mmCIF file of C-alpha atoms in Angstrom:
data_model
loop_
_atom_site.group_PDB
_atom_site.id
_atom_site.type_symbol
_atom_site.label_atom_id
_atom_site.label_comp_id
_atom_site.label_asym_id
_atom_site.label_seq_id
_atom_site.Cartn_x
_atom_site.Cartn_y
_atom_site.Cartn_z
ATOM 1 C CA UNK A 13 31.335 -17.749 26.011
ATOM 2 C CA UNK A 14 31.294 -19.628 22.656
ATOM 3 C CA UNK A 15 27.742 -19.821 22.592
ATOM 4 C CA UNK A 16 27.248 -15.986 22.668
ATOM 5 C CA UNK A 17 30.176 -15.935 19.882
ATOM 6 C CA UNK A 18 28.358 -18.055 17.837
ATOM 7 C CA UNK A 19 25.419 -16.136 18.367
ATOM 8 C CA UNK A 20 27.304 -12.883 17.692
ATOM 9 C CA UNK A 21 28.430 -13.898 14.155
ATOM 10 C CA UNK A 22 24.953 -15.568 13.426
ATOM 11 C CA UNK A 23 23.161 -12.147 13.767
ATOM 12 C CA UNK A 24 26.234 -10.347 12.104
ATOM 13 C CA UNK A 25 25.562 -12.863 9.378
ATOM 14 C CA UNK A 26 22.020 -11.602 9.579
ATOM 15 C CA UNK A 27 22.429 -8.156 9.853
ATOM 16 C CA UNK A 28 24.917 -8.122 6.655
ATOM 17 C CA UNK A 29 22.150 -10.159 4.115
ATOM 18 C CA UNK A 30 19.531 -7.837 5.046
ATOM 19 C CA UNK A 31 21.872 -4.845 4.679
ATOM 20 C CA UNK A 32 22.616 -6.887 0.956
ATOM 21 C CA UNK A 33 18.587 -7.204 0.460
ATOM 22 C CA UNK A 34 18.683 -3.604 0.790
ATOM 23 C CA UNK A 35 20.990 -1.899 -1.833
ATOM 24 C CA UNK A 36 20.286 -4.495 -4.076
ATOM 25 C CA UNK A 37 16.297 -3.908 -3.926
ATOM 26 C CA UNK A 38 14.798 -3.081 -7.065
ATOM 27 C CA UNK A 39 17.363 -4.667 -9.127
ATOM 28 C CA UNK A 40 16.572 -7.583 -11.628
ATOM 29 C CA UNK A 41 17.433 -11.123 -9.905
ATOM 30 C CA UNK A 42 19.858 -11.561 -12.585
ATOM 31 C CA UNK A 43 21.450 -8.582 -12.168
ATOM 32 C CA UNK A 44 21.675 -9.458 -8.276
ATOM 33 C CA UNK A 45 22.981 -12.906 -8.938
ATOM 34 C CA UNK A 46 25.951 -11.442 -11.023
ATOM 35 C CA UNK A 47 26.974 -9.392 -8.664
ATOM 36 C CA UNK A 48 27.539 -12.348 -6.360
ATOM 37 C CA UNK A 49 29.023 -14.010 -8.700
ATOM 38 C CA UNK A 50 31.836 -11.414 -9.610
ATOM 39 C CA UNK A 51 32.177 -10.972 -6.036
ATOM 40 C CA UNK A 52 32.790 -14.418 -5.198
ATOM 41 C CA UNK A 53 35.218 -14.568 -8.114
ATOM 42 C CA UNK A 54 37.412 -11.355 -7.602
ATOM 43 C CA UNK A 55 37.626 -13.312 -4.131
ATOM 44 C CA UNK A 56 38.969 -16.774 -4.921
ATOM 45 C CA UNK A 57 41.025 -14.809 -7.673
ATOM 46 C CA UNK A 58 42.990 -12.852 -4.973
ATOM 47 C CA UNK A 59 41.584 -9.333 -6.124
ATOM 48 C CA UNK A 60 40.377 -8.045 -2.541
ATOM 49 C CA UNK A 61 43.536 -8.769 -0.478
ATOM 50 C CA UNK A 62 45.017 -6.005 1.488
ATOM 51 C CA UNK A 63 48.096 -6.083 -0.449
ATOM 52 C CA UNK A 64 46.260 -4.065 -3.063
ATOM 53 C CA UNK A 65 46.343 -1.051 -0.707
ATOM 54 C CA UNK A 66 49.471 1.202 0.284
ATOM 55 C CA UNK A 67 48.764 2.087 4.001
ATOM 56 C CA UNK A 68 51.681 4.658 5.553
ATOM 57 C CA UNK A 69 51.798 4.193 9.173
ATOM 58 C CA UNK A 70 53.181 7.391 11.312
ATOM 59 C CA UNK A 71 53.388 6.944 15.138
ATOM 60 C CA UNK A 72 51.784 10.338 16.775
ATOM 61 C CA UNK A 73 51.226 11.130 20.539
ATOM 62 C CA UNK A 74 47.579 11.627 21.291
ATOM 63 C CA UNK A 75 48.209 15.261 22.325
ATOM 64 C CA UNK A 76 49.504 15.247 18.560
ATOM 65 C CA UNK A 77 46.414 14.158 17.186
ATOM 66 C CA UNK A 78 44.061 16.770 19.064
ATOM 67 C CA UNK A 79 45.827 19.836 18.485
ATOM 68 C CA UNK A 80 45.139 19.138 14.657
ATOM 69 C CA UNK A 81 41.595 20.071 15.148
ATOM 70 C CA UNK A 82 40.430 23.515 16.202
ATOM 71 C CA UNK A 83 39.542 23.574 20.186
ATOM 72 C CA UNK A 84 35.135 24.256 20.273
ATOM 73 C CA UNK A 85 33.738 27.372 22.213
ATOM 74 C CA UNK A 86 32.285 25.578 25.668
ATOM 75 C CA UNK A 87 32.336 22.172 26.346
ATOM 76 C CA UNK A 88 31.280 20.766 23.171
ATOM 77 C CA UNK A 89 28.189 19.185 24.859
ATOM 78 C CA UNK A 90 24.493 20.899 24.308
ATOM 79 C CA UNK A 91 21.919 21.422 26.847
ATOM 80 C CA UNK A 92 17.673 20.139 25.763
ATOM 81 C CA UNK A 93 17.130 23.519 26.236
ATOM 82 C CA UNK A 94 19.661 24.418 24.059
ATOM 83 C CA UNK A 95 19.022 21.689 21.307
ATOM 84 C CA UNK A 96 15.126 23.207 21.334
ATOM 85 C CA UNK A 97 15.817 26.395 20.491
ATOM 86 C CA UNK A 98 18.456 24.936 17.758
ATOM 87 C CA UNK A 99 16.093 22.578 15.743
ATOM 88 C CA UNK A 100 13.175 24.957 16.860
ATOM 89 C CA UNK A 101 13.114 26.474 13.084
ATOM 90 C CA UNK A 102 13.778 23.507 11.360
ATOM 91 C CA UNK A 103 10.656 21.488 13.087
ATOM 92 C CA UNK A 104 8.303 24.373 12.719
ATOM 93 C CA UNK A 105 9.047 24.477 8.907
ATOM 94 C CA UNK A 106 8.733 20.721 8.364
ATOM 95 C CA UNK A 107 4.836 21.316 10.021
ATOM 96 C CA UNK A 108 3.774 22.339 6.910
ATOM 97 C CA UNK A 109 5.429 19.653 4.954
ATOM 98 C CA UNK A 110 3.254 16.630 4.054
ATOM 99 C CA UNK A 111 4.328 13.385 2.831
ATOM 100 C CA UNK A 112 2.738 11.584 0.211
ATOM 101 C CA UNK A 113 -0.416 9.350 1.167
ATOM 102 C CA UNK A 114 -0.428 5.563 0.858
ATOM 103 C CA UNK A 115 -2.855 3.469 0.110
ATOM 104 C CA UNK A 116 -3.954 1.168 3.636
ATOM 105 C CA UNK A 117 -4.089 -2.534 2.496
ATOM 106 C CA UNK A 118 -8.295 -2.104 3.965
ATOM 107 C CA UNK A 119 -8.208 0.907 1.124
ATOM 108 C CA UNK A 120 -6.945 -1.091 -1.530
ATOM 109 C CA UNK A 121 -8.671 -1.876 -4.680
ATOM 110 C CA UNK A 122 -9.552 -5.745 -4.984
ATOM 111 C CA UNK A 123 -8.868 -7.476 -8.347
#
């Protein structure tokens, strides 16, 4: 059991840098090291605790909580038949749209 916990958090710890390598693409490596920085900062300042927030608590009953939304016409599941003839327009206009081409690495220009 503590092995697959430590495996857990290792590819949570994984799964969170390359989320990080991804919105910060594009961005100077200064720029990207600052922002660690400040973050790392606001934390050992005490900026991001929870005691920042104002959270109001309200007990409900679940029945409560339901009849707040508007009850859906059938049982709120759709058939593949269904979904077809749903997306059916949306996939026949995308046919005719074409993506830009990319250059294959064997199509590339050598230097």
């Amino acid at each position: 059991m503590l092995i697959a916990l430590v495996i857990f958090v290792v590819v949570a710890a994984l799964a969170l840098g390359v989320v990080a390598l991804f919105l910060n693409e594009g961005r100077p490596i200064e720029e990207r090291s600052k922002w660690v920085k400040d973050s790392v900062q606001a934390w050992r300042d005490g900026e991001l605790e929870m005691d920042n927030y104002h959270v109001e608590l309200k007990d409900a009953k679940v029945n409560d909580v339901f009849s707040t939304f508007e009850a859906a016409d059938g049982d709120g599941y759709l058939s593949f038949g269904e979904l077809e003839t749903t997306l059916k327009p949306v996939t026949d206009q995308l046919q005719h749209v074409r993506l830009p081409r990319r250059d294959k690495v064997a199509d590339a220009k050598v230097a």
